[in-house]
Coordinates of C-alpha atoms and ligand atoms in Angstrom, one line a residue:
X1 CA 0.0 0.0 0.0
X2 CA 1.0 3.7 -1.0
X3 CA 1.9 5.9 2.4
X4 CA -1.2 8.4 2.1
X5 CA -1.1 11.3 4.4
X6 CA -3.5 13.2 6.1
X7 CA -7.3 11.5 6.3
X8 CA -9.2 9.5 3.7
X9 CA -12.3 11.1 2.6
X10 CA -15.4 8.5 2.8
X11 CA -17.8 10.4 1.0
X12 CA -20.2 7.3 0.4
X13 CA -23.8 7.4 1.1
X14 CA -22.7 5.0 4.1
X15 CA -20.3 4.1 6.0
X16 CA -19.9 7.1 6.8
X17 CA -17.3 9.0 8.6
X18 CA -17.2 8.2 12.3
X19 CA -16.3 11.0 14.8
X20 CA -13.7 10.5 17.3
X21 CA -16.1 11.2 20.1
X22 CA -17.5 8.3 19.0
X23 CA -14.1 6.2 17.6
X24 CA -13.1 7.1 21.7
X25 CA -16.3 6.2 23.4
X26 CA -15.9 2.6 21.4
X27 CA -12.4 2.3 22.6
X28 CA -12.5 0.8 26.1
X29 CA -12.9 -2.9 27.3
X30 CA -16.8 -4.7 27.1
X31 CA -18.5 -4.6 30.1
X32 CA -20.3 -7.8 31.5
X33 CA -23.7 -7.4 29.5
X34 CA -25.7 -9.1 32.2
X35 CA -24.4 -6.8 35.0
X36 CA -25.9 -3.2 36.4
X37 CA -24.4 -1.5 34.2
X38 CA -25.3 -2.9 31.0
X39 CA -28.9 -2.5 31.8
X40 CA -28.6 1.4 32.5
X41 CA -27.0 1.4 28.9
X42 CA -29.2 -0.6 27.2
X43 CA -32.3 1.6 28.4
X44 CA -30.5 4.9 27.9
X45 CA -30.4 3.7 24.3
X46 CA -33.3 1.7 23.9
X47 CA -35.2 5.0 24.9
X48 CA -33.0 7.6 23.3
X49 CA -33.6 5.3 19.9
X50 CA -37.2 5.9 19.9
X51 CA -36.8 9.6 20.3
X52 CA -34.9 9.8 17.4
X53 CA -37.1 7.5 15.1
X54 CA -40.2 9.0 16.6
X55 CA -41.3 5.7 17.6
X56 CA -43.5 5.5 20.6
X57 CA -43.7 1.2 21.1
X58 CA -40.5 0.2 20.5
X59 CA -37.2 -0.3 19.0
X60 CA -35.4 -3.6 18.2
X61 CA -31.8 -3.3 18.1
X62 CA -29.4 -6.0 16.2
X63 CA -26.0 -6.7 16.2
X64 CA -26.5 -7.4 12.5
X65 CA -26.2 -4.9 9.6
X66 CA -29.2 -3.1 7.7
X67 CA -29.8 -6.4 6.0
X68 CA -30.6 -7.7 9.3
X69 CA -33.2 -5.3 9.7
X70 CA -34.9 -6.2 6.7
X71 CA -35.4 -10.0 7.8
X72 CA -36.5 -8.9 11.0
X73 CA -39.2 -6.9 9.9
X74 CA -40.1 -10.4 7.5
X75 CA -40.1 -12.5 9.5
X76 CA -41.6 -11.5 12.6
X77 CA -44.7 -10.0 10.7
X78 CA -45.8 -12.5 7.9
X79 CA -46.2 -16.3 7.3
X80 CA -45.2 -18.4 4.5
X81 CA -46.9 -17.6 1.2
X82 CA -47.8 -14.3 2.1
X83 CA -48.0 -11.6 -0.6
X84 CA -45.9 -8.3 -0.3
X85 CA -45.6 -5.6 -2.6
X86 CA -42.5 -3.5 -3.9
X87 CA -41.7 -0.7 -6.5
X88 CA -38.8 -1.4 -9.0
X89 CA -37.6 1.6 -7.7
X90 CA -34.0 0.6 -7.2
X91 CA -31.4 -1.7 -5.8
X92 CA -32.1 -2.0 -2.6
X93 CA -35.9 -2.1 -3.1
X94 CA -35.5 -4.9 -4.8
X95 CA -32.8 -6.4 -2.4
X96 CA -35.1 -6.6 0.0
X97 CA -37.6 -8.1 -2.2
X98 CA -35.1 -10.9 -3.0
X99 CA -34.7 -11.8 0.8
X100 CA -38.8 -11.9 0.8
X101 CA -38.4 -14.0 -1.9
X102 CA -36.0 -16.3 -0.5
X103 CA -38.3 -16.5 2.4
X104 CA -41.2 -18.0 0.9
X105 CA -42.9 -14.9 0.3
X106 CA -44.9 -13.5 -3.1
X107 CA -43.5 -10.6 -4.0
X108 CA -45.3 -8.0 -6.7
X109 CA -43.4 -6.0 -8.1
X110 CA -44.8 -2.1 -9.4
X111 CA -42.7 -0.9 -12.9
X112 CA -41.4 2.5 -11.9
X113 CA -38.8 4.2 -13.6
X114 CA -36.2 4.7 -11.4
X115 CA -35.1 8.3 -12.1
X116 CA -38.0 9.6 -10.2
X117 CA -40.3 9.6 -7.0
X118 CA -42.8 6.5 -6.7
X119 CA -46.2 7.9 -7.5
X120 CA -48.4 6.7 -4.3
X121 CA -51.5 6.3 -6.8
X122 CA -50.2 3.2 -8.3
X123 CA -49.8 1.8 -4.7
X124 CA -53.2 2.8 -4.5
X125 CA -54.4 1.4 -7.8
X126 CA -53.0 -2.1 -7.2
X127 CA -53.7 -2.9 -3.7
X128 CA -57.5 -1.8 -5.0
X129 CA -57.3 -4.5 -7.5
X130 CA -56.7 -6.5 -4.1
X131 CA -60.1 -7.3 -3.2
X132 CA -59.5 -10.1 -0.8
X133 CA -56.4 -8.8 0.8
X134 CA -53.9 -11.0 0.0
X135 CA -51.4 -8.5 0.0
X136 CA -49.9 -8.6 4.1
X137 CA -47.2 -5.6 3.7
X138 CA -45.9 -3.1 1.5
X139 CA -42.0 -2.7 1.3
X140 CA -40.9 0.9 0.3
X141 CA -37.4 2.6 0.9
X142 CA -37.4 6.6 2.4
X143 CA -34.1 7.4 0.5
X144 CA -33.4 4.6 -2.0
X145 CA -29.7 4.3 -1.8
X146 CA -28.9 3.1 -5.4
X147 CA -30.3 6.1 -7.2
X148 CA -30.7 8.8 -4.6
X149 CA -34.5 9.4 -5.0
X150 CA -36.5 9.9 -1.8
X151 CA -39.9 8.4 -1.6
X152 CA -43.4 10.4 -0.3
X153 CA -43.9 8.2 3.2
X154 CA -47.0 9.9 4.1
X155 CA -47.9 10.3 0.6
X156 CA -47.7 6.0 0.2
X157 CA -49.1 5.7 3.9
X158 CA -52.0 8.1 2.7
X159 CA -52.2 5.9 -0.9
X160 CA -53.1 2.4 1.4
X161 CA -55.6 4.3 3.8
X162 CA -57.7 6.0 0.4
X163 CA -57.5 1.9 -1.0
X164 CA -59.0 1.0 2.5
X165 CA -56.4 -1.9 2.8
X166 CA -54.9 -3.2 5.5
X167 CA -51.4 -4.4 4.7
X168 CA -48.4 -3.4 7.2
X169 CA -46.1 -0.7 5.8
X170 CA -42.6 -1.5 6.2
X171 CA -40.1 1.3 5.2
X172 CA -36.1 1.1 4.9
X173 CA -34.9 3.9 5.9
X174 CA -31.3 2.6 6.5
X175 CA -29.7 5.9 4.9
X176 CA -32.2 8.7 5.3
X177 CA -32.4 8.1 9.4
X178 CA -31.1 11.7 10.5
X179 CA -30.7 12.9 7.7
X180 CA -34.4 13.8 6.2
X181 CA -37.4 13.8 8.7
X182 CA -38.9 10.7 9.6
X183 CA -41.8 10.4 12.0
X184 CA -42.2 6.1 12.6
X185 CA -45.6 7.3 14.7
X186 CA -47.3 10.2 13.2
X187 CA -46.4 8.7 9.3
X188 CA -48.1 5.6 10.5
X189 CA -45.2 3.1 9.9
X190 CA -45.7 -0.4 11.2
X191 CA -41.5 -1.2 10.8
X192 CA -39.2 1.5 10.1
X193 CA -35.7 -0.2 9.6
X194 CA -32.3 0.9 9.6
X195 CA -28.7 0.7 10.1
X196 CA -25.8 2.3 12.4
X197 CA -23.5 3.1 9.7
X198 CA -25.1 6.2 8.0
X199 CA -27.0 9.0 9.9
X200 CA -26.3 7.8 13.5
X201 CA -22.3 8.1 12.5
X202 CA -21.4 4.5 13.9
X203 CA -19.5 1.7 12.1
X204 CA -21.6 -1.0 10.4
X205 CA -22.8 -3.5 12.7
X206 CA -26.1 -2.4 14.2
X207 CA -29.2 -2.5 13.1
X208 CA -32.8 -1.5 13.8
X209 CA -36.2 -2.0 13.7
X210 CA -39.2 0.4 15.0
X211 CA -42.3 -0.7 15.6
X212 CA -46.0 -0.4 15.7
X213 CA -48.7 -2.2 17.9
X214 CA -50.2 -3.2 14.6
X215 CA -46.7 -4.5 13.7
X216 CA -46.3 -6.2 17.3
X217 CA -50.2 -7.7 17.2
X218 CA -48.9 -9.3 13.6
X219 CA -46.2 -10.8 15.3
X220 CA -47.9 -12.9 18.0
X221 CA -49.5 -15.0 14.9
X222 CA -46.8 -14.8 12.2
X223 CA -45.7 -18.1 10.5
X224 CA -42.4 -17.7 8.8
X225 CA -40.0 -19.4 10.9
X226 CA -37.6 -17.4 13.2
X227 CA -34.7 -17.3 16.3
X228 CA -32.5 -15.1 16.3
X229 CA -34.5 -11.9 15.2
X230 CA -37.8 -13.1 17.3
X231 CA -39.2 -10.1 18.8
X232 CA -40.7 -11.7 22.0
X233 CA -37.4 -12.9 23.8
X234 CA -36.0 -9.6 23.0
X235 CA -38.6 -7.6 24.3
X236 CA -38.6 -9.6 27.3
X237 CA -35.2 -9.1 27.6
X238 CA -35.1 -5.3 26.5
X239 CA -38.0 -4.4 29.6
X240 CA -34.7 -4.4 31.9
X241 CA -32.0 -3.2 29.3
X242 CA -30.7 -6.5 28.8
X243 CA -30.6 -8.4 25.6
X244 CA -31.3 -12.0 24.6
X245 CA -27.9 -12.7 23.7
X246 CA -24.4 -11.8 24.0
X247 CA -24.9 -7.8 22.6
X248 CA -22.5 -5.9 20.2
X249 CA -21.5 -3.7 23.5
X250 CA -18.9 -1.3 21.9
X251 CA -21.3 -0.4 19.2
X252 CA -23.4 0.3 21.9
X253 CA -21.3 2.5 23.7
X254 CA -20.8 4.2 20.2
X255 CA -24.5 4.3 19.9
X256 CA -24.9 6.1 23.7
X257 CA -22.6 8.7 22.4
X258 CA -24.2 9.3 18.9
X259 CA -27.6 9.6 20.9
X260 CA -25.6 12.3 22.9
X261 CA -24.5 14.0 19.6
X262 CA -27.6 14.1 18.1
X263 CA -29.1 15.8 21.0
X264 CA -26.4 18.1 21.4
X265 CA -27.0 19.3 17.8
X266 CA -31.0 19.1 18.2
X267 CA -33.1 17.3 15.8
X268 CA -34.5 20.5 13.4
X269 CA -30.3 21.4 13.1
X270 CA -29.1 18.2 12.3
X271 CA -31.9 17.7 9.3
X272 CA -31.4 21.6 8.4
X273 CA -27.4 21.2 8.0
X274 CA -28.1 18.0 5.7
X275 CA -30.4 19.7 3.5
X276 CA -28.1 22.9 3.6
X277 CA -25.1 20.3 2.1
X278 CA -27.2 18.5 -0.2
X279 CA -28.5 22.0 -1.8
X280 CA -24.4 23.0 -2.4
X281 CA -23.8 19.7 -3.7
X282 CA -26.3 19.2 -6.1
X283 CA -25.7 23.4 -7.4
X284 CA -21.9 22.0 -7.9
X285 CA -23.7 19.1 -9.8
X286 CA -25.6 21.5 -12.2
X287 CA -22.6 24.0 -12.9
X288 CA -20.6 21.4 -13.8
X289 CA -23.4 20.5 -16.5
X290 CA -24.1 17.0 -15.4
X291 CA -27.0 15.5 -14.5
X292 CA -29.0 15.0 -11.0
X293 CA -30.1 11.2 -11.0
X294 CA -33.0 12.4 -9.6
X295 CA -35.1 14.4 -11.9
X296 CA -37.9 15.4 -9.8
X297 CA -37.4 18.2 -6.7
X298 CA -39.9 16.2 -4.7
X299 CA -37.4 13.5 -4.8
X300 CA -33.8 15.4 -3.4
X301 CA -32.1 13.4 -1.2
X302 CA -30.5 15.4 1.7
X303 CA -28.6 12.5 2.4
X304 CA -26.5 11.8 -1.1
X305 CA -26.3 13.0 -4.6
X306 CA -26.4 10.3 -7.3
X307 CA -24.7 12.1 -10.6
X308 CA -25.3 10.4 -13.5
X309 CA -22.0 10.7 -15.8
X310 CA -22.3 11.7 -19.5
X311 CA -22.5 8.9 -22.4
X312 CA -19.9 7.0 -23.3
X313 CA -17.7 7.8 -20.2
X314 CA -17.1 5.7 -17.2
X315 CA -18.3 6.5 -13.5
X316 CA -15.8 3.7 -11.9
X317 CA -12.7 5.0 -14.1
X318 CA -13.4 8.2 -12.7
X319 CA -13.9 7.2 -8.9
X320 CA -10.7 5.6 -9.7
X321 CA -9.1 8.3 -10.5
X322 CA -10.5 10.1 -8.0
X323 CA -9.0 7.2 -5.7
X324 CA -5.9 6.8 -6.6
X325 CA -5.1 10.6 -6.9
X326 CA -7.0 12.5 -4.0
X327 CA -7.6 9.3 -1.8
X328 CA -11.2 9.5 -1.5
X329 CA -13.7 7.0 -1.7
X330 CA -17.1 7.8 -3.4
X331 CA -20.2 6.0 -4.4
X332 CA -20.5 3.4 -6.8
X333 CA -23.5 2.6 -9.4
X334 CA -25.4 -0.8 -7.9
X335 CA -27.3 -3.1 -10.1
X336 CA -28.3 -2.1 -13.4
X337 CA -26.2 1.4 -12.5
X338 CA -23.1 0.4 -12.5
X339 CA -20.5 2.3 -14.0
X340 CA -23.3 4.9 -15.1
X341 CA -23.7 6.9 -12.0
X342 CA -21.4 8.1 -8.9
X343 CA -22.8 8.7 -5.3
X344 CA -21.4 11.7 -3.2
X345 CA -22.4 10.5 0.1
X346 CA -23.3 13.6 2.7
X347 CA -24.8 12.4 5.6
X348 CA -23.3 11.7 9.2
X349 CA -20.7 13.8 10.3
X350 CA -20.2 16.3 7.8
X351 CA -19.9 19.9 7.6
X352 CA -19.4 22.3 4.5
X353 CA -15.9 22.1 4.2
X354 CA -15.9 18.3 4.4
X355 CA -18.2 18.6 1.8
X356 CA -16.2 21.5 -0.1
X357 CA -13.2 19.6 -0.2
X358 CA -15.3 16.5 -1.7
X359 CA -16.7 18.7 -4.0
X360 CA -13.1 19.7 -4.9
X361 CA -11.8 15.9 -5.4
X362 CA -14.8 15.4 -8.0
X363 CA -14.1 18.4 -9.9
X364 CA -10.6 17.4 -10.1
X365 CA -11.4 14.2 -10.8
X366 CA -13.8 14.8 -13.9
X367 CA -10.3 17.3 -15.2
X368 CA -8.5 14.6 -15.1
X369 CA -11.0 11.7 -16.1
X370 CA -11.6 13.8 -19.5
X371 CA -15.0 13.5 -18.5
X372 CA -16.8 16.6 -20.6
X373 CA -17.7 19.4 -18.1
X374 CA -17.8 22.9 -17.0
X375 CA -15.7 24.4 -14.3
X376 CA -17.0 26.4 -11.0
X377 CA -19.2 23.7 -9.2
X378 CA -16.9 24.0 -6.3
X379 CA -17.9 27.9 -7.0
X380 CA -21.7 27.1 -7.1
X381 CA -21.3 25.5 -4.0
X382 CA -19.7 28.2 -2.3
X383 CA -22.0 30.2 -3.4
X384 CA -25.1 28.0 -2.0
X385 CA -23.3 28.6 1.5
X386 CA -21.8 32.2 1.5
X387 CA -25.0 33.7 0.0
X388 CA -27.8 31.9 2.1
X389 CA -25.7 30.9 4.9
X390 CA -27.7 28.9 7.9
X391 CA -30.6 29.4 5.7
X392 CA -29.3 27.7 2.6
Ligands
PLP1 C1 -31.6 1.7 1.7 C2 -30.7 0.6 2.1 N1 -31.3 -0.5 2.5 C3 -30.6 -1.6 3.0 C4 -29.2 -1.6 2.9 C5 -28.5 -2.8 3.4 O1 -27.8 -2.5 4.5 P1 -26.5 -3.4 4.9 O2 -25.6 -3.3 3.8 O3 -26.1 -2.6 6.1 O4 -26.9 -4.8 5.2 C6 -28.6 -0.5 2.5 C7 -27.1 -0.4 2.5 O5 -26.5 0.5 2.0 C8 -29.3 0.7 2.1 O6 -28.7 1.8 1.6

């Protein structure tokens, strides 16, 4: 390996960067997770979690990555042969719908192109055709990671009460947790999943799962096998802080001190600073003279800007470049995007200049690359900032 001074830029819609407070509140010995001290912990977090996903009932924590999350929210909610219902809205949509597949489960799946916002009405349309309610759950991601689009929650939550249906709405909101509102309660989510290693500013490792009495009441008769992710010997277990099994305690210590972070900051900051970046990032994105992924506004993601790269030229040459020269890591195309589109991560713990010197790399990069392009989106950006300040 090349010596590389100074720090590596992780500018990937997750991981993200980890701050030290929270590299230095991992870094100590585990504690006996059966003993006093675990149990404060574990309900310091267990209730700090549900402030921060809005989640009144309660919130499953995993030492299992975002993945985790999504069998979880399967599993303890649905029986074999159950139908479910996804847009083909993106990679990780249709992730999850693989794992639902691979579960026993029917999965329909809505066309949707994948450039822009699902329309709620098609939701709407087809769980109308559904006379008999076959459908049990639909499976929607907030801020689909693959193409940066943000979906309408309420709007999709509104869409199933107007088809009178009674399916369970899961939502993945792995990578928009902290970083664009999400209300679990007042959107009327029955699971709301996600993961430690994008707006909480944790490694990977932890996952989680809010849910809703409707969600819990679909549990107590749900038929698709499950252990480790069973929610009743964890909620036993959670009552006193403990858990079922042996815990990922230093994430958990990294968790208590995001929690802390996150309050420090307060919740209306912490979303206004990652809309504030996203608006600079995606002005860099237009001066340039390359293309948003997304193509609607309704659709921004505060947390990441998918760019899609000019015909006939390469988005994984340039990250390479980009790699190789300024040592910093960005976002590749997934699925049927690869080598089409980039991802500038900007979520966690970011400010403008991390994201100014990001936007720096990329405009380097695209020089160097010979990808066609205007200068000044490092300009534009600046611009977004110095012009609208805390308001931008
Ligand atoms: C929206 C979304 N869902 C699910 C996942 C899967 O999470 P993990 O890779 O942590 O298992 C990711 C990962 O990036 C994601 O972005």
């Amino acid at each position: 390996m090349t010596f590389r001074s100074g720090r590596h830029f992780l500018q990937l819609p997750g991981p993200t960067n980890v701050p030290d407070r929270i590299l230095r509140a991992m870094d100590r010995p585990p504690i006996d997770h059966r003993g006093p001290e675990f149990g404060e912990l574990g309900k310091r977090i267990l209730l700090g979690l549900k402030e921060v996903f809005r989640a009144s009932e309660h919130v499953f924590v995993y030492p299992a990555s975002g993945s985790g999350a999504w069998e979880a929210a399967l599993v303890n909610t649905l029986s074999p042969g159950d139908r479910v219902v996804r847009y083909d809205n993106g990679h990780f949509c249709a992730t999850w719908g693989a794992v639902a597949c691979s579960l026993g489960l029917t999965v329909d799946v809505l066309p949707w192109d994948w450039r822009r916002p699902v329309d709620p009405a098609v939701l709407e349309e087809h769980l109308g055709g559904d006379k008999d309610h076959q459908i049990k759950a639909v499976l929607v991601t907030h801020n689909e990671t693959s193409t940066g689009v943000m979906g309408d929650i309420p709007g999709l939550r509104a869409a199933i009460d107007r088809a009178g249906h009674p399916a369970l709405f899961l939502v993945d909101a792995v990578s928009s947790l902290c970083a664009m509102e999400l209300l679990h309660d007042d959107w009327g989510i029955d699971v709301t999943i996600s993961g430690s290693q994008k707006g909480l500013m944790l490694p990977p490792g932890l996952s989680f799962a809010a849910v809703s009495p409707k969600a819990l009441d679909a549990h107590r008769t749900a038929g698709l096998p499950r252990s480790y992710f069973d929610w009743s010997a964890m909620l036993r277990a959670n009552e006193s802080g403990y858990f079922p099994y042996t815990p990922a305690t230093n994430l958990l210590f990294g968790l208590a001190e995001s929690l802390t972070m996150l309050g420090e900051e307060g919740r209306e900051n912490t979303l206004k600073r990652h809309a504030r970046l996203a608006k600079a990032t995606r002005a860099a994105v237009a001066a340039w003279g390359l293309e948003n992924f997304c193509l609607e506004e309704s659709g921004f993601s505060s947390a990441q800007t998918t760019v899609k790269m000019p015909d006939g030229t390469d988005a994984d040459g340039l990250r390479n470049i980009i790699l190789e020269r300024f040592d910093m890591s960005l976002g590749s195309g997934l699925g049927k995007l690869k080598g089409e589109v980039f991802r500038i991560g900007h979520l966690g713990d970011i400010n403008e200049l991390m994201v100014a010197g990001t936007l720096c790399g990329v405009e380097m990069g695209l020089e160097l690359a010979g990808v066609p392009h205007s200068p000044g989106g490092v300009q534009a950006a600046l611009a977004v900032w110095s012009t609208e300040g805390e308001d931008a």
